[in-house]
PDB file of C-alpha atoms and ligand atoms in Angstrom:
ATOM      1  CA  UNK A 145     -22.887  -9.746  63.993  1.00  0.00           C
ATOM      2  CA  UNK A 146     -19.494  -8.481  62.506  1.00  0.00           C
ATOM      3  CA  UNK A 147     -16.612  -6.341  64.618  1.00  0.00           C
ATOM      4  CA  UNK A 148     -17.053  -2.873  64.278  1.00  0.00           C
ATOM      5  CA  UNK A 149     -14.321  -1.416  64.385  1.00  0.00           C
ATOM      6  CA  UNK A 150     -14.171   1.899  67.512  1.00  0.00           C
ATOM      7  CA  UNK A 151     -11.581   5.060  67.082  1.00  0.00           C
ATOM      8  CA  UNK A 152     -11.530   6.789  70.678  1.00  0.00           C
ATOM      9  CA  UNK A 153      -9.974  10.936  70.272  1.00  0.00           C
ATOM     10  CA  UNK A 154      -8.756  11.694  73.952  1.00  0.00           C
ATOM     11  CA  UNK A 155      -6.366  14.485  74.906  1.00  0.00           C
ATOM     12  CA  UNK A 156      -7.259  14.191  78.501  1.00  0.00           C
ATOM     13  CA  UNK A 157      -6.544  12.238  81.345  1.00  0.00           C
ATOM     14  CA  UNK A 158      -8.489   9.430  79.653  1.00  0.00           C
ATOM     15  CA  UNK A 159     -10.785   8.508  82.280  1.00  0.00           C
ATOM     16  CA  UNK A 160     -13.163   7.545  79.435  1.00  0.00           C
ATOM     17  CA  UNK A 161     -10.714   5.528  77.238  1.00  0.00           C
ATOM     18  CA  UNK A 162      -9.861   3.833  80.172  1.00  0.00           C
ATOM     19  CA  UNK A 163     -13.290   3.049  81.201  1.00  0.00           C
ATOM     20  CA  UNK A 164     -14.117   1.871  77.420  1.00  0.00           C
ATOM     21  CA  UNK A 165     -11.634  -0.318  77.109  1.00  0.00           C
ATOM     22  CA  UNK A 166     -12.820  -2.128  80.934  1.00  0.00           C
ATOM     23  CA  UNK A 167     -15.926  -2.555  79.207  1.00  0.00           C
ATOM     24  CA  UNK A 168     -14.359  -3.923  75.844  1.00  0.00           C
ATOM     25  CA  UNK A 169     -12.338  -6.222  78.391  1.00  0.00           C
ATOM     26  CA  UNK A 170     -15.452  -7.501  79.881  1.00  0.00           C
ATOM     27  CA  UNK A 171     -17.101  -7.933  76.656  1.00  0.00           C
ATOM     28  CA  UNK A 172     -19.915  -5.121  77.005  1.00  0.00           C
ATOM     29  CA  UNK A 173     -19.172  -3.024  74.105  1.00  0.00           C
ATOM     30  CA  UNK A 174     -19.239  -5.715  71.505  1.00  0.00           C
ATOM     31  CA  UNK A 175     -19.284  -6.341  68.505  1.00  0.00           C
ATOM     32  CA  UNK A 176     -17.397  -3.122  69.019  1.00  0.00           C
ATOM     33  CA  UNK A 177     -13.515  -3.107  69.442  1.00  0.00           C
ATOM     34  CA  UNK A 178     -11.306  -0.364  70.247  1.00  0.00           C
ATOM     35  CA  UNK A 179      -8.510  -0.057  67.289  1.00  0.00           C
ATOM     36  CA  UNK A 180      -7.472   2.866  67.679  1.00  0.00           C
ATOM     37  CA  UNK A 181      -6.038   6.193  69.698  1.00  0.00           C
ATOM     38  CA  UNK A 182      -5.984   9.541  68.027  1.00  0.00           C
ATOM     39  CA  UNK A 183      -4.769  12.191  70.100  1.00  0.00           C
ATOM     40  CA  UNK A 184      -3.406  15.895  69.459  1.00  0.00           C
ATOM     41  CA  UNK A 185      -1.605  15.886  72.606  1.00  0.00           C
ATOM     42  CA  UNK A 186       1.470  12.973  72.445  1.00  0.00           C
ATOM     43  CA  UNK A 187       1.998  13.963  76.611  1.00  0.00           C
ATOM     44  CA  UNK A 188      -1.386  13.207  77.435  1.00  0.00           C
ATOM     45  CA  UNK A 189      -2.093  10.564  80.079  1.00  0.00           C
ATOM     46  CA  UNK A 190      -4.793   9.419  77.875  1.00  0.00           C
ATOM     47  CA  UNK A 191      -1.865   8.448  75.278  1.00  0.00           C
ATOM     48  CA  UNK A 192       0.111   6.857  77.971  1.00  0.00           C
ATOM     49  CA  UNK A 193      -2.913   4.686  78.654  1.00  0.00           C
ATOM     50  CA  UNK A 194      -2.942   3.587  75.391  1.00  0.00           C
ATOM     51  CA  UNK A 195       0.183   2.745  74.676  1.00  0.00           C
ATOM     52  CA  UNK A 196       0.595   0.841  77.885  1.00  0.00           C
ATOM     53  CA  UNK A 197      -2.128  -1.421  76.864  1.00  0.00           C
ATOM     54  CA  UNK A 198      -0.842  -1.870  73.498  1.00  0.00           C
ATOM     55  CA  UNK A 199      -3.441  -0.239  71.520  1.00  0.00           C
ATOM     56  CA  UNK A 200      -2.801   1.411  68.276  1.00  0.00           C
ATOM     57  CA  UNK A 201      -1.981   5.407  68.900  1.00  0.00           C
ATOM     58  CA  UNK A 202      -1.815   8.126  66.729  1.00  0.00           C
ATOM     59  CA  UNK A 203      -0.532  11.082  68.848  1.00  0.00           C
ATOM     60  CA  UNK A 204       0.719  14.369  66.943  1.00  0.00           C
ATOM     61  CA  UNK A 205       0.267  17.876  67.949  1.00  0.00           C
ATOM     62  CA  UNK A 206      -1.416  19.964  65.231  1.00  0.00           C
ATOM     63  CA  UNK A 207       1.421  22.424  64.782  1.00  0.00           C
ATOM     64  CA  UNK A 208       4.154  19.397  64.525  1.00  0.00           C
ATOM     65  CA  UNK A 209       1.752  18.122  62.048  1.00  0.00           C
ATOM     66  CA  UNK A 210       2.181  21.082  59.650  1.00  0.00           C
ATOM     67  CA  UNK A 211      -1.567  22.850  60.991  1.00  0.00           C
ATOM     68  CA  UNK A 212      -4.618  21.008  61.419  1.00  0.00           C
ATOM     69  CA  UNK A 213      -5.904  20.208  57.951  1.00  0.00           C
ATOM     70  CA  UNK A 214      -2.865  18.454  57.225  1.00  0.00           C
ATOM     71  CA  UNK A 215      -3.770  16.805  60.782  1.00  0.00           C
ATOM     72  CA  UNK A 216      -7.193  15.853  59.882  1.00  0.00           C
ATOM     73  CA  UNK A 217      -5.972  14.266  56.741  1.00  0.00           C
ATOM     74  CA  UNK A 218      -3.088  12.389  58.242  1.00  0.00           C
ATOM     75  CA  UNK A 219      -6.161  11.242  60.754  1.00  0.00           C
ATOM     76  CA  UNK A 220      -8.656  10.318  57.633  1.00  0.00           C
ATOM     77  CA  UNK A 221      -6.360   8.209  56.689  1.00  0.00           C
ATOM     78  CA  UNK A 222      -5.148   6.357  60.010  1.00  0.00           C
ATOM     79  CA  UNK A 223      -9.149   5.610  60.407  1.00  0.00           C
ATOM     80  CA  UNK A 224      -9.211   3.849  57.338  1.00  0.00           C
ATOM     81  CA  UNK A 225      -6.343   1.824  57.441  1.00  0.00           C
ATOM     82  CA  UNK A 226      -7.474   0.350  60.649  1.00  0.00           C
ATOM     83  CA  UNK A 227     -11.058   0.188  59.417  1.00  0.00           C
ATOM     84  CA  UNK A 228     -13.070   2.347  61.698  1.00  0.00           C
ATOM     85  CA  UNK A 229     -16.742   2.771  61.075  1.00  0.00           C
ATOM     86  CA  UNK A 230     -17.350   4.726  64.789  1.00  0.00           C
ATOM     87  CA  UNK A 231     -15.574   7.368  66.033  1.00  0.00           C
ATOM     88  CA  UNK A 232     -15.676   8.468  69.636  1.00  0.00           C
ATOM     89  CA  UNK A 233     -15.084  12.158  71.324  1.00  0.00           C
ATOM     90  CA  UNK A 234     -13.957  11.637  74.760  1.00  0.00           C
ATOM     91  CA  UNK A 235     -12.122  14.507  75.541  1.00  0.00           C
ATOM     92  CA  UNK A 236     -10.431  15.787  72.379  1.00  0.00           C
ATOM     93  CA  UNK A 237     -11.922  19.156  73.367  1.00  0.00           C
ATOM     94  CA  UNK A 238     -11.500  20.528  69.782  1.00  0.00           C
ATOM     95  CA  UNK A 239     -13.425  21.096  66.959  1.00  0.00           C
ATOM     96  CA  UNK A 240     -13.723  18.631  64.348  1.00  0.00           C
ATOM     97  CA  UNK A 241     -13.135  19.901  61.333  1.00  0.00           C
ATOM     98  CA  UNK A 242     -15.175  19.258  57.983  1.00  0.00           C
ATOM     99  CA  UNK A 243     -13.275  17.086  56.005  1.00  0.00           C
ATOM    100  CA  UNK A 244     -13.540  14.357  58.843  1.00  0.00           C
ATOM    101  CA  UNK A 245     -17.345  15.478  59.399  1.00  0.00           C
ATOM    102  CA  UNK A 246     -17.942  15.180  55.890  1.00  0.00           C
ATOM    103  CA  UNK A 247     -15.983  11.329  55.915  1.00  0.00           C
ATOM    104  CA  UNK A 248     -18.186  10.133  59.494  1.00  0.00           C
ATOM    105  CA  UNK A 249     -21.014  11.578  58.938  1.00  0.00           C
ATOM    106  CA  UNK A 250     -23.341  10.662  61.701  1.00  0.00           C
ATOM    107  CA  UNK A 251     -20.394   7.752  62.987  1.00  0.00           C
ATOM    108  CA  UNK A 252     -18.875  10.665  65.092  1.00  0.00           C
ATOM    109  CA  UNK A 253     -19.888  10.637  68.383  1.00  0.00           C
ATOM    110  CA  UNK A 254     -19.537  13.115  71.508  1.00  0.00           C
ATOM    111  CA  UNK A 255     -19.607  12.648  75.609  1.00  0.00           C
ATOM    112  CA  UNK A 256     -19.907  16.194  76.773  1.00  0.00           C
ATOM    113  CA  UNK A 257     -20.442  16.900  81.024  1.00  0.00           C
ATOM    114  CA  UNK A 258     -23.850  19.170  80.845  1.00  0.00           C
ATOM    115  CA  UNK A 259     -27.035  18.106  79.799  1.00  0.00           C
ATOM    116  CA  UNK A 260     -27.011  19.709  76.563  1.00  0.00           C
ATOM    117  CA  UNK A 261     -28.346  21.955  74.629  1.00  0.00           C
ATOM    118  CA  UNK A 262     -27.925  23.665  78.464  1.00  0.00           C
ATOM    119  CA  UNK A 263     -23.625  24.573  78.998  1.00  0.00           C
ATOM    120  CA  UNK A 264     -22.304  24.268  75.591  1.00  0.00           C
ATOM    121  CA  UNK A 265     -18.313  24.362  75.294  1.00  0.00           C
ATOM    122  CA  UNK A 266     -15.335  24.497  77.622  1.00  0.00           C
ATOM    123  CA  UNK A 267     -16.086  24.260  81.483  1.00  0.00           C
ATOM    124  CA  UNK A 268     -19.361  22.865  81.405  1.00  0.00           C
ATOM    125  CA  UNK A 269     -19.000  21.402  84.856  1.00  0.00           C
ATOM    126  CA  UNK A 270     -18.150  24.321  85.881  1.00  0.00           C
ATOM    127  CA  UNK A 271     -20.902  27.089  84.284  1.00  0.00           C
ATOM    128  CA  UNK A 272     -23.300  24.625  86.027  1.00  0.00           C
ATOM    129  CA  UNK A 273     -21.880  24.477  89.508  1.00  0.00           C
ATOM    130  CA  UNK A 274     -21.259  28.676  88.827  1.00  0.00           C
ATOM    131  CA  UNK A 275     -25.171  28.838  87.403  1.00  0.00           C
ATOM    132  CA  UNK A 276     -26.355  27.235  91.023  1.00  0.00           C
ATOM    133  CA  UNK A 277     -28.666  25.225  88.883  1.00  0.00           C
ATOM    134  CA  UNK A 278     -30.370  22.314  90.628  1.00  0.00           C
ATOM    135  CA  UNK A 279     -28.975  19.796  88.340  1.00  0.00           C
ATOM    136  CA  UNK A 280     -26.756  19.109  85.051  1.00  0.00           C
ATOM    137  CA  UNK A 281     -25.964  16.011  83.658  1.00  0.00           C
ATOM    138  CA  UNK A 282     -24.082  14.085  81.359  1.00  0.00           C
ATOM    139  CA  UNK A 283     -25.152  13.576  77.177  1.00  0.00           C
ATOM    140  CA  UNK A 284     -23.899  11.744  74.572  1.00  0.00           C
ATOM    141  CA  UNK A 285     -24.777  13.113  70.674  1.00  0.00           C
ATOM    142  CA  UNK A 286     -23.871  12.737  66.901  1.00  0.00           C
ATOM    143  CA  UNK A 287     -21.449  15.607  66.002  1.00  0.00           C
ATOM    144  CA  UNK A 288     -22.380  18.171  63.322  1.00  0.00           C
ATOM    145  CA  UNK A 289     -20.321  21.326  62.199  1.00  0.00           C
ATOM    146  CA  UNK A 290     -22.709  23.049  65.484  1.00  0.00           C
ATOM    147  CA  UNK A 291     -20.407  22.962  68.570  1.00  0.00           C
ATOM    148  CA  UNK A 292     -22.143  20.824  71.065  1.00  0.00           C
ATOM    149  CA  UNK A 293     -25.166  20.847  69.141  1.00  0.00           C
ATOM    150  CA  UNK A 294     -25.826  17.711  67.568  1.00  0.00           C
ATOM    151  CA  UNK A 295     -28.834  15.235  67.481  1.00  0.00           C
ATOM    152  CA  UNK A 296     -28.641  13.896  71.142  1.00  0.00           C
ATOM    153  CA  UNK A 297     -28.353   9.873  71.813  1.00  0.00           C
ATOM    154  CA  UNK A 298     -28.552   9.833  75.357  1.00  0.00           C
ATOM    155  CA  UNK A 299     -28.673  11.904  78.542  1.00  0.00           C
ATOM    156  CA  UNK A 300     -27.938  11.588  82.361  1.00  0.00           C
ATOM    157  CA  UNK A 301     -29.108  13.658  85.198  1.00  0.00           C
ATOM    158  CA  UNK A 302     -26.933  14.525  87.784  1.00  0.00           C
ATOM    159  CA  UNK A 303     -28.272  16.532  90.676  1.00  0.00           C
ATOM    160  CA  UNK A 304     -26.339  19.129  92.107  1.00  0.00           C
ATOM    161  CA  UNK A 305     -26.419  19.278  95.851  1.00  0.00           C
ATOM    162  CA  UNK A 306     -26.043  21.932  98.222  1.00  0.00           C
ATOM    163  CA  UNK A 307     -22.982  20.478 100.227  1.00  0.00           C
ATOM    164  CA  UNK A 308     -21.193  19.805  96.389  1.00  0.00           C
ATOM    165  CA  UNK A 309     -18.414  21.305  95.866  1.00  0.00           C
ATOM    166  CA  UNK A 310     -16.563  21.406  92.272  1.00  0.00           C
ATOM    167  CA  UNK A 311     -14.531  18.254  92.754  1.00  0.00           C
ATOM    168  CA  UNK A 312     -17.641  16.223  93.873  1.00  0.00           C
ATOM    169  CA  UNK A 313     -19.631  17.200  91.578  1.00  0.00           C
ATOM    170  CA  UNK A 314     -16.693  16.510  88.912  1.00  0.00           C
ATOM    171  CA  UNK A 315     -16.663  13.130  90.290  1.00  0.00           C
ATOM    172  CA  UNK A 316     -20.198  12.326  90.102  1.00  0.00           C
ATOM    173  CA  UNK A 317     -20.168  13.603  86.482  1.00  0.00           C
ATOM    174  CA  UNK A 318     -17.050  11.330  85.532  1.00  0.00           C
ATOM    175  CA  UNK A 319     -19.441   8.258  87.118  1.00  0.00           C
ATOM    176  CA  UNK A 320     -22.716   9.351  84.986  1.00  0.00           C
ATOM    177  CA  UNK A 321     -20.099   9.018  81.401  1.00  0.00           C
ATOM    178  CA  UNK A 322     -18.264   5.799  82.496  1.00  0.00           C
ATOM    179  CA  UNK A 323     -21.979   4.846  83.040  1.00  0.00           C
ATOM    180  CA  UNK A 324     -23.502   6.336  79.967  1.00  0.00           C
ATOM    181  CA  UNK A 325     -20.901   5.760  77.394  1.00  0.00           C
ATOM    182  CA  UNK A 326     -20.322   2.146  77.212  1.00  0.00           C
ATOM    183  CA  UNK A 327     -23.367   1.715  76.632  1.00  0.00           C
ATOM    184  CA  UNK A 328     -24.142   4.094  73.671  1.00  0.00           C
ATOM    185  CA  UNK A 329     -21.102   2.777  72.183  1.00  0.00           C
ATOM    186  CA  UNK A 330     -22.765  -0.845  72.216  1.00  0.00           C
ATOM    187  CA  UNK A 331     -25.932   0.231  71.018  1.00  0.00           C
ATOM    188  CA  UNK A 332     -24.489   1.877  67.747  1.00  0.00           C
ATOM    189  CA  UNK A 333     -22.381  -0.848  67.008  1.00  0.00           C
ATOM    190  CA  UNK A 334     -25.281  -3.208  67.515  1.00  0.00           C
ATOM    191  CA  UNK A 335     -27.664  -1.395  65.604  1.00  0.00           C
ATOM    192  CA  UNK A 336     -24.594   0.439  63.111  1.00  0.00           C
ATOM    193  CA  UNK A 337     -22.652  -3.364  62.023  1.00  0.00           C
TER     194      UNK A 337
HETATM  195  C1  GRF B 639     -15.156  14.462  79.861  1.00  0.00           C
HETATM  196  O1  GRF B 639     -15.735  15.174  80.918  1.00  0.00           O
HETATM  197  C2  GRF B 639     -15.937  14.650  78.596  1.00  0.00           C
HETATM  198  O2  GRF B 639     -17.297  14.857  78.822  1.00  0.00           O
HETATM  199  C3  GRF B 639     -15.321  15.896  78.031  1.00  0.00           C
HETATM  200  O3  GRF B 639     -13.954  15.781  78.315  1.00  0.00           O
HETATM  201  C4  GRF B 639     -13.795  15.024  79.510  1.00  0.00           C
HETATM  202  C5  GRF B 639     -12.786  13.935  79.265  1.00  0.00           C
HETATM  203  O4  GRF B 639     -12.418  13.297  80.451  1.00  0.00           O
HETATM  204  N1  GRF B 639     -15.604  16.031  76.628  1.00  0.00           N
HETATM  205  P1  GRF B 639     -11.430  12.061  80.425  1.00  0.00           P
HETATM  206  O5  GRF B 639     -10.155  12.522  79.685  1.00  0.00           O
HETATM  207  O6  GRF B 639     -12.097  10.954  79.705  1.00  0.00           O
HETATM  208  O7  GRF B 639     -11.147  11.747  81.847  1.00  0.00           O
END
């Protein structure tokens, strides 16, 4: 099976790079590889992760970038120089804009903390917890031009319990996507060479 080549977009605190690139480490995400870090925030501790493991980083704020279609381009061409074929949201929290959409079509993937289509956008952990629903979840889907509305790949259900409070509930939902994602990311480069 031939190396497929993984692009991770985190602006976060990287929980989910970091977690990836445990599993690349132990060998569960090939024939994947991670070779590359795109970020829009250079002060991100998801950027620091990266470059303290050595792994290829592209970190520019839009606006230093000259606005974000300039951005997207500069990204475009960063993925193909280093060969990407998947490309993985994990906390980018933007949209993705069409040129890029247009390049990756269904090779974009998203991790968003709800179980979609329920708690679309920013705060999802917390419109659940607010909602007093009995449980949320974790999903994984391709990304379309529809914010948070692409076909889903996978789903985890987290139950929400009366004693939770935000933070453990956070927590839990961090554990369902450093469970989840690794393994998505395996299956489409198994199935995706
Ligand atoms: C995750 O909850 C993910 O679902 C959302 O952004 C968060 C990123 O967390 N899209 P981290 O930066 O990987 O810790």
């Amino acid at each position: 099976m031939s190396a497929v080549s993984i692009a991770v977009f985190a602006s976060g605190t990287g929980s989910n790079l970091r977690n990836l690139y445990a599993a690349q480490q132990a060998g569960e995400i090939a024939p994947g590889y991670l070779s590359l870090v795109i970020s829009d925030k250079p002060e991100s501790k998801a950027v620091a992760f990266a470059r303290e493991v050595g792994l290829p980083v592209f970190a520019i704020d839009h606006k230093d970038a000259g606005g974000r279609s300039v951005w997207e381009r500069m990204v475009i061409r960063e993925l193909h120089k280093h060969h990407v074929t998947l490309v993985v949201l994990a906390g980018y929290m933007r949209l993705v804009g069409l040129a890029l959409l247009e390049t990756y079509q269904g090779r974009i993937i998203n991790l968003h903390p709800s179980l979609l289509p329920a708690f679309k956008g920013l705060d999802a952990i917390g419109q659940a917890f607010e909602a007093k629903v009995a449980e949320t979840g974790v999903s994984v889907h391709y990304v379309t031009a529809d914010l948070d509305g692409g076909p889903l790949i996978a789903q985890k259900r987290v139950a929400i319990l009366s004693e939770d409070t935000i933070e453990t509930l956070t927590h839990r939902i961090h554990e369902a996507e450093h469970e989840i994602l690794p393994k998505v990311v395996r299956m489409l480069c198994q199935i995706h060479p």
